[in-house]
Short mmCIF file of C-alpha atoms in Angstrom, two decimals:
data_model
loop_
_atom_site.label_atom_id
_atom_site.label_comp_id
_atom_site.label_asym_id
_atom_site.label_seq_id
_atom_site.Cartn_x
_atom_site.Cartn_y
_atom_site.Cartn_z
CA UNK J 287 87.49 94.59 157.57
CA UNK J 288 83.95 93.74 158.67
CA UNK J 289 81.29 92.04 156.57
CA UNK J 290 77.65 91.19 157.11
CA UNK J 291 76.53 88.53 154.66
CA UNK J 292 73.12 87.04 153.88
CA UNK J 293 73.08 83.32 154.57
CA UNK J 294 70.49 80.74 153.66
CA UNK J 295 70.91 77.04 153.15
CA UNK J 296 67.57 75.48 152.14
CA UNK J 297 68.67 72.10 153.50
CA UNK J 298 69.33 73.26 157.05
CA UNK J 299 67.78 76.72 157.52
CA UNK J 300 64.11 77.58 157.85
CA UNK J 301 64.83 81.31 157.49
CA UNK J 302 67.64 83.42 156.07
CA UNK J 303 69.91 85.32 158.48
CA UNK J 304 72.79 87.80 158.33
CA UNK J 305 76.19 86.47 159.40
CA UNK J 306 79.11 88.66 160.48
CA UNK J 307 82.55 87.99 159.01
CA UNK J 308 85.90 89.59 159.75
CA UNK J 309 88.75 89.70 157.26
CA UNK J 310 92.05 90.51 159.02
CA UNK J 311 93.67 93.69 157.68
CA UNK J 312 96.79 91.64 156.94
CA UNK J 313 94.80 89.87 154.22
CA UNK J 314 93.53 93.08 152.63
CA UNK J 315 95.77 94.28 149.83
CA UNK J 316 95.69 97.73 148.25
CA UNK J 317 93.39 97.92 145.23
CA UNK J 318 91.71 94.63 146.15
CA UNK J 319 88.28 93.93 144.75
CA UNK J 320 85.32 92.64 146.76
CA UNK J 321 85.39 89.25 145.01
CA UNK J 322 88.92 88.56 146.27
CA UNK J 323 87.78 89.34 149.83
CA UNK J 324 84.84 86.94 149.40
CA UNK J 325 87.17 84.20 148.20
CA UNK J 326 89.33 84.75 151.31
CA UNK J 327 86.23 84.66 153.54
CA UNK J 328 85.28 81.38 151.88
CA UNK J 329 88.54 79.94 153.23
CA UNK J 330 87.23 80.77 156.72
CA UNK J 331 83.83 79.23 156.05
CA UNK J 332 83.66 76.88 153.10
CA UNK J 333 79.83 76.79 153.16
CA UNK J 334 79.67 80.47 152.05
CA UNK J 335 78.22 80.27 148.53
CA UNK J 336 78.34 82.70 145.63
CA UNK J 337 78.82 82.55 141.87
CA UNK J 338 81.96 83.83 140.19
CA UNK J 339 84.01 82.99 137.15
CA UNK J 340 86.22 85.37 135.18
CA UNK J 341 86.90 87.86 137.95
CA UNK J 342 87.19 90.87 135.65
CA UNK J 343 83.66 92.04 134.90
CA UNK J 344 83.21 90.11 131.69
CA UNK J 345 81.22 86.99 132.57
CA UNK J 346 78.66 88.67 134.82
CA UNK J 347 78.43 85.81 137.32
CA UNK J 348 79.06 87.58 140.61
CA UNK J 349 76.23 90.10 140.60
CA UNK J 350 74.96 90.81 144.11
CA UNK J 351 73.52 93.52 146.29
CA UNK J 352 76.50 95.38 147.81
CA UNK J 353 75.67 97.86 150.58
CA UNK J 354 72.21 98.23 149.09
CA UNK J 355 73.27 98.69 145.46
CA UNK J 356 73.52 95.94 142.86
CA UNK J 357 76.94 95.42 141.35
CA UNK J 358 79.63 92.95 140.36
CA UNK J 359 81.88 91.90 143.25
CA UNK J 360 84.88 91.49 140.94
CA UNK J 361 84.94 95.11 139.77
CA UNK J 362 83.93 96.75 143.05
CA UNK J 363 87.02 98.06 144.93
CA UNK J 364 86.94 97.21 148.63
CA UNK J 365 88.22 100.69 149.48
CA UNK J 366 85.05 102.25 148.02
CA UNK J 367 82.77 100.41 150.48
CA UNK J 368 81.55 101.50 153.89
CA UNK J 369 81.87 98.93 156.68
CA UNK J 370 80.36 96.65 157.65
CA UNK J 371 80.09 95.66 153.99
CA UNK J 372 76.59 94.25 153.68
CA UNK J 373 76.13 91.62 150.98
CA UNK J 374 72.76 90.25 149.95
CA UNK J 375 71.50 88.31 146.95
CA UNK J 376 69.77 90.26 144.14
CA UNK J 377 66.48 91.68 145.42
CA UNK J 378 63.32 90.27 143.86
CA UNK J 379 64.90 87.01 142.69
CA UNK J 380 64.34 83.63 144.39
CA UNK J 381 67.31 82.65 146.55
CA UNK J 382 68.84 79.23 145.90
CA UNK J 383 71.52 79.52 148.56
CA UNK J 384 73.34 82.43 150.24
CA UNK J 385 74.17 84.93 147.45
CA UNK J 386 73.08 82.62 144.63
CA UNK J 387 69.73 83.44 143.03
CA UNK J 388 67.55 81.65 140.50
CA UNK J 389 67.92 83.64 137.27
CA UNK J 390 65.45 81.45 135.35
CA UNK J 391 62.82 84.15 134.93
CA UNK J 392 65.49 86.67 133.90
CA UNK J 393 66.66 84.35 131.10
CA UNK J 394 63.07 83.64 130.05
CA UNK J 395 62.49 87.36 129.56
CA UNK J 396 65.76 87.56 127.61
CA UNK J 397 64.48 84.73 125.39
CA UNK J 398 61.25 86.67 124.75
CA UNK J 399 63.32 89.52 123.31
CA UNK J 400 64.44 87.10 120.52
CA UNK J 401 68.10 88.10 120.89
CA UNK J 402 69.24 87.02 117.45
CA UNK J 403 69.05 88.40 113.93
CA UNK J 404 65.91 87.40 112.04
CA UNK J 405 66.66 87.46 108.32
CA UNK J 406 64.43 85.98 105.65
CA UNK J 407 66.78 86.56 102.71
CA UNK J 408 68.89 83.63 101.55
CA UNK J 409 72.27 83.27 103.20
CA UNK J 410 74.81 85.36 101.24
CA UNK J 411 78.14 83.97 100.10
CA UNK J 412 80.02 86.51 102.16
CA UNK J 413 79.11 88.12 105.47
CA UNK J 414 76.00 90.29 105.87
CA UNK J 415 77.37 93.78 105.44
CA UNK J 416 76.59 96.84 107.50
CA UNK J 417 77.81 100.41 107.09
CA UNK J 418 79.99 101.85 109.87
CA UNK J 419 77.18 104.33 110.59
CA UNK J 420 74.62 101.53 111.07
CA UNK J 421 77.11 99.58 113.15
CA UNK J 422 77.59 102.59 115.41
CA UNK J 423 73.92 102.46 116.37
CA UNK J 424 74.62 99.23 118.24
CA UNK J 425 77.25 100.79 120.49
CA UNK J 426 76.04 100.85 124.08
CA UNK J 427 73.69 97.93 123.37
CA UNK J 428 75.81 94.95 122.37
CA UNK J 429 78.16 95.17 125.38
CA UNK J 430 75.61 93.77 127.87
CA UNK J 431 76.93 90.75 129.81
CA UNK J 432 73.53 89.72 131.26
CA UNK J 433 74.69 89.94 134.87
CA UNK J 434 71.17 90.96 135.95
CA UNK J 435 72.20 93.97 138.08
CA UNK J 436 69.78 96.25 136.20
CA UNK J 437 66.66 94.08 136.16
CA UNK J 438 67.17 93.14 139.82
CA UNK J 439 67.28 96.84 140.73
CA UNK J 440 64.17 97.79 138.76
CA UNK J 441 60.98 98.27 140.84
CA UNK J 442 58.81 97.63 137.78
CA UNK J 443 60.58 94.29 137.34
CA UNK J 444 60.13 93.49 141.04
CA UNK J 445 56.35 93.99 140.79
CA UNK J 446 55.79 92.32 137.41
CA UNK J 447 58.78 90.07 136.69
CA UNK J 448 56.69 87.62 134.67
CA UNK J 449 55.13 90.23 132.35
CA UNK J 450 57.55 93.19 132.18
CA UNK J 451 60.65 92.18 130.22
CA UNK J 452 62.96 94.24 132.41
CA UNK J 453 65.83 96.55 131.41
CA UNK J 454 68.31 93.83 130.39
CA UNK J 455 65.93 92.11 127.96
CA UNK J 456 64.68 95.46 126.61
CA UNK J 457 68.25 96.57 125.97
CA UNK J 458 68.59 93.46 123.80
CA UNK J 459 65.26 94.21 122.10
CA UNK J 460 66.63 97.63 121.19
CA UNK J 461 69.89 96.06 120.02
CA UNK J 462 68.01 94.01 117.39
CA UNK J 463 65.33 96.58 116.56
CA UNK J 464 68.07 99.08 115.69
CA UNK J 465 70.17 96.56 113.72
CA UNK J 466 70.03 97.48 110.03
CA UNK J 467 70.36 93.80 109.05
CA UNK J 468 67.36 92.55 111.03
CA UNK J 469 64.17 92.00 109.01
CA UNK J 470 61.69 91.46 111.86
CA UNK J 471 61.62 95.04 113.17
CA UNK J 472 57.84 95.38 112.76
CA UNK J 473 57.14 92.09 114.51
CA UNK J 474 59.50 93.02 117.33
CA UNK J 475 57.83 96.40 117.85
CA UNK J 476 54.35 94.94 117.63
CA UNK J 477 55.19 92.25 120.15
CA UNK J 478 56.30 94.91 122.66
CA UNK J 479 53.23 97.10 122.22
CA UNK J 480 51.08 96.05 125.15
CA UNK J 481 50.53 97.26 128.71
CA UNK J 482 53.32 95.20 130.26
CA UNK J 483 56.34 94.10 128.20
CA UNK J 484 57.78 97.57 127.58
CA UNK J 485 55.40 100.10 129.09
CA UNK J 486 55.84 99.10 132.74
CA UNK J 487 59.06 101.11 132.51
CA UNK J 488 58.51 104.39 134.33
CA UNK J 489 62.04 105.74 133.72
CA UNK J 490 63.10 105.20 137.34
CA UNK J 491 66.64 104.71 135.97
CA UNK J 492 67.98 102.42 138.71
CA UNK J 493 69.18 100.27 135.80
CA UNK J 494 71.43 103.06 134.52
CA UNK J 495 72.81 103.71 137.99
CA UNK J 496 73.86 100.11 138.65
CA UNK J 497 75.03 98.84 135.23
CA UNK J 498 78.65 97.71 135.76
CA UNK J 499 79.32 98.16 132.04
CA UNK J 500 78.06 101.76 132.09
CA UNK J 501 75.19 101.01 129.69
CA UNK J 502 71.93 102.93 129.56
CA UNK J 503 68.84 100.68 129.30
CA UNK J 504 66.53 103.67 129.87
CA UNK J 505 67.89 105.32 126.73
CA UNK J 506 67.48 102.04 124.83
CA UNK J 507 63.86 101.80 126.00
CA UNK J 508 63.31 105.39 124.87
CA UNK J 509 64.77 104.44 121.49
CA UNK J 510 62.27 101.55 121.18
CA UNK J 511 59.41 103.93 122.00
CA UNK J 512 60.72 106.36 119.36
CA UNK J 513 60.80 103.60 116.73
CA UNK J 514 57.29 102.51 117.74
CA UNK J 515 56.01 106.07 117.47
CA UNK J 516 57.66 106.57 114.07
CA UNK J 517 56.07 103.39 112.79
CA UNK J 518 52.59 104.26 114.06
CA UNK J 519 52.54 107.75 112.53
CA UNK B 649 49.73 100.59 117.09
CA UNK B 650 47.40 98.48 119.19
CA UNK B 651 43.87 99.68 119.94
CA UNK B 652 44.16 103.11 121.55
CA UNK B 653 44.43 102.81 125.28
CA UNK B 654 47.18 100.36 126.09
CA UNK B 655 50.86 100.24 125.24
CA UNK B 656 51.99 102.95 122.84
CA UNK B 657 48.51 104.52 122.61
CA UNK B 658 48.16 105.11 126.34
CA UNK B 659 51.75 106.27 126.63
CA UNK B 660 51.31 108.77 123.81
CA UNK B 661 47.98 110.13 125.09
CA UNK B 662 49.41 110.56 128.56
CA UNK B 663 52.15 112.76 127.14
CA UNK B 664 49.92 114.73 124.78
CA UNK B 665 47.43 115.49 127.54
CA UNK B 666 50.31 116.42 129.88
CA UNK B 667 51.50 119.01 127.35
CA UNK B 668 48.02 120.50 127.07
CA UNK B 669 47.46 120.52 130.86
CA UNK B 670 50.81 122.23 131.38
CA UNK B 671 50.15 124.84 128.69
CA UNK B 672 46.64 125.58 129.99
CA UNK B 673 47.80 126.05 133.59
CA UNK B 674 50.69 128.25 132.48
CA UNK B 675 48.45 130.50 130.34
CA UNK B 676 45.87 130.69 133.11
CA UNK B 677 48.49 131.74 135.69
CA UNK B 678 50.02 134.30 133.31
CA UNK B 679 46.58 135.72 132.57
CA UNK B 680 45.89 135.97 136.29
CA UNK B 681 49.23 137.66 137.05
CA UNK B 682 49.33 140.12 134.13
CA UNK B 683 45.70 141.12 133.93
CA UNK B 684 46.45 143.84 136.51
CA UNK B 685 44.64 142.38 139.50
CA UNK B 686 41.17 141.86 138.10
CA UNK B 687 38.03 141.94 140.13
CA UNK B 688 36.13 138.71 140.62
CA UNK B 689 33.61 139.96 138.07
CA UNK B 690 36.23 140.61 135.37
CA UNK B 691 37.84 137.23 136.04
CA UNK B 692 34.47 135.52 135.78
CA UNK B 693 33.77 137.35 132.54
CA UNK B 694 37.09 136.26 131.09
CA UNK B 695 36.52 132.65 132.12
CA UNK B 696 33.11 132.55 130.42
CA UNK B 697 34.50 133.87 127.13
CA UNK B 698 33.62 131.16 124.57
CA UNK B 699 37.25 130.57 123.59
CA UNK B 700 38.39 130.24 127.17
CA UNK B 701 35.42 128.05 127.99
CA UNK B 702 36.27 125.74 125.09
CA UNK B 703 39.88 125.56 126.35
CA UNK B 704 38.55 124.73 129.83
CA UNK B 705 36.31 122.00 128.44
CA UNK B 706 39.33 120.52 126.64
CA UNK B 707 41.26 120.82 129.89
CA UNK B 708 38.61 118.82 131.72
CA UNK B 709 38.70 116.07 129.10
CA UNK B 710 42.52 115.99 128.99
CA UNK B 711 42.69 115.92 132.78
CA UNK B 712 40.25 113.01 133.02
CA UNK B 713 42.17 111.03 130.41
CA UNK B 714 45.54 111.84 131.98
CA UNK B 715 44.33 110.88 135.46
CA UNK B 716 42.77 107.65 134.22
CA UNK B 717 45.91 106.49 132.40
CA UNK B 718 48.16 107.46 135.31
CA UNK B 719 46.06 105.90 138.07
CA UNK B 720 45.49 102.80 135.98
CA UNK B 721 49.27 102.49 135.59
CA UNK B 722 49.68 102.59 139.37
CA UNK B 723 46.98 99.94 139.82
CA UNK B 724 48.48 97.68 137.12
CA UNK B 725 51.89 98.01 138.83
CA UNK B 726 50.84 97.24 142.38
CA UNK B 727 47.37 95.65 142.56
CA UNK B 728 47.59 92.12 141.16
CA UNK B 729 44.65 89.99 142.41
CA UNK B 730 41.91 90.24 139.78
CA UNK B 731 39.07 91.06 142.19
CA UNK B 732 41.05 93.77 143.98
CA UNK B 733 42.18 95.27 140.67
CA UNK B 734 38.64 95.47 139.29
CA UNK B 735 37.39 96.99 142.56
CA UNK B 736 40.09 99.67 142.70
CA UNK B 737 39.74 100.49 138.99
CA UNK B 738 35.95 100.77 139.41
CA UNK B 739 36.43 103.14 142.35
CA UNK B 740 38.86 105.25 140.30
CA UNK B 741 36.47 105.27 137.34
CA UNK B 742 33.55 106.27 139.58
CA UNK B 743 35.58 109.11 141.11
CA UNK B 744 36.70 110.40 137.70
CA UNK B 745 33.18 110.07 136.31
CA UNK B 746 31.84 112.15 139.21
CA UNK B 747 34.53 114.78 138.59
CA UNK B 748 33.66 114.75 134.88
CA UNK B 749 29.93 115.23 135.47
CA UNK B 750 30.55 117.94 138.04
CA UNK B 751 33.01 119.72 135.75
CA UNK B 752 30.60 119.52 132.81
CA UNK B 753 27.86 120.96 135.00
CA UNK B 754 30.08 123.92 135.93
CA UNK B 755 30.98 124.49 132.26
CA UNK B 756 27.30 124.42 131.21
CA UNK B 757 26.46 126.91 133.95
CA UNK B 758 29.24 129.20 132.75
CA UNK B 759 28.04 128.92 129.16
CA UNK B 760 24.47 129.70 130.16
CA UNK B 761 25.66 133.18 131.22
CA UNK B 762 25.92 134.07 127.48
CA UNK B 763 22.13 134.04 127.19
#
């Protein structure tokens, strides 16, 4: 099985380059995921660097560009990929080394979405209750694992990563705007109402296509716009 | 909602004007197809009808607004250096202004046929 992998070591390389790898068929098992192949390639060349942790699409560490599409290596079956399997770091993010990118800006935008409940009422003696109907509104929003596949595939985020929050952070904005328990809905909506934070989204929908959890940030963004419109009328 | 032409305001106006532009073009095409092959004179007469003329004037305004919001979006996406952005936006504004003045001139000429 042939691979072509983006390599860059800032300590020794002046420029990145693509390196060919070959994984003998004897090492390829049926149903194997891409991450397992990468780990076996790392035995050939220990300098090959990438992030990974849980290996089952929960931690979101091993996001990368696989044959031109962002995805998680651990949940991408090898059999589904055309050879040579081309692996690159996330587009639009600064490369630290090989497939490892600097996600600092991504997390900053996540922080701007204030991803926590803002409640001014005193803390109740029991939990803050929510009806099953209100809880249902958070389905498709709370499952995000912040792998970055969506934001790194979004052209609007590529052009304005410092000002446009990006699909991942906006999905979280929607998650708290739509939460019946949150008491800062107005502030959240007002904060998003400028030319950049939300409205750089042009419904390109790359985010929906790549999300390894099958979430729909475009729909969440539409939901924020709906809430904003409701509030302004 | 923040002052009119950014964020929600711009987004909403872009969609409202799009609806009007679409409806106007559709009605115009239907009128052209189902009016039984009018002569140029009949067509001109229909276009200078006060109601139609008012709709056309609204079309011009909606088109200018729609084009401005859309082109400005493209510039905000891609043109980042301040000087370049101001230059391109000024060129776009000048072009749209010229179109607006020209369109208004045509509308006034059409209206003057009432006299």
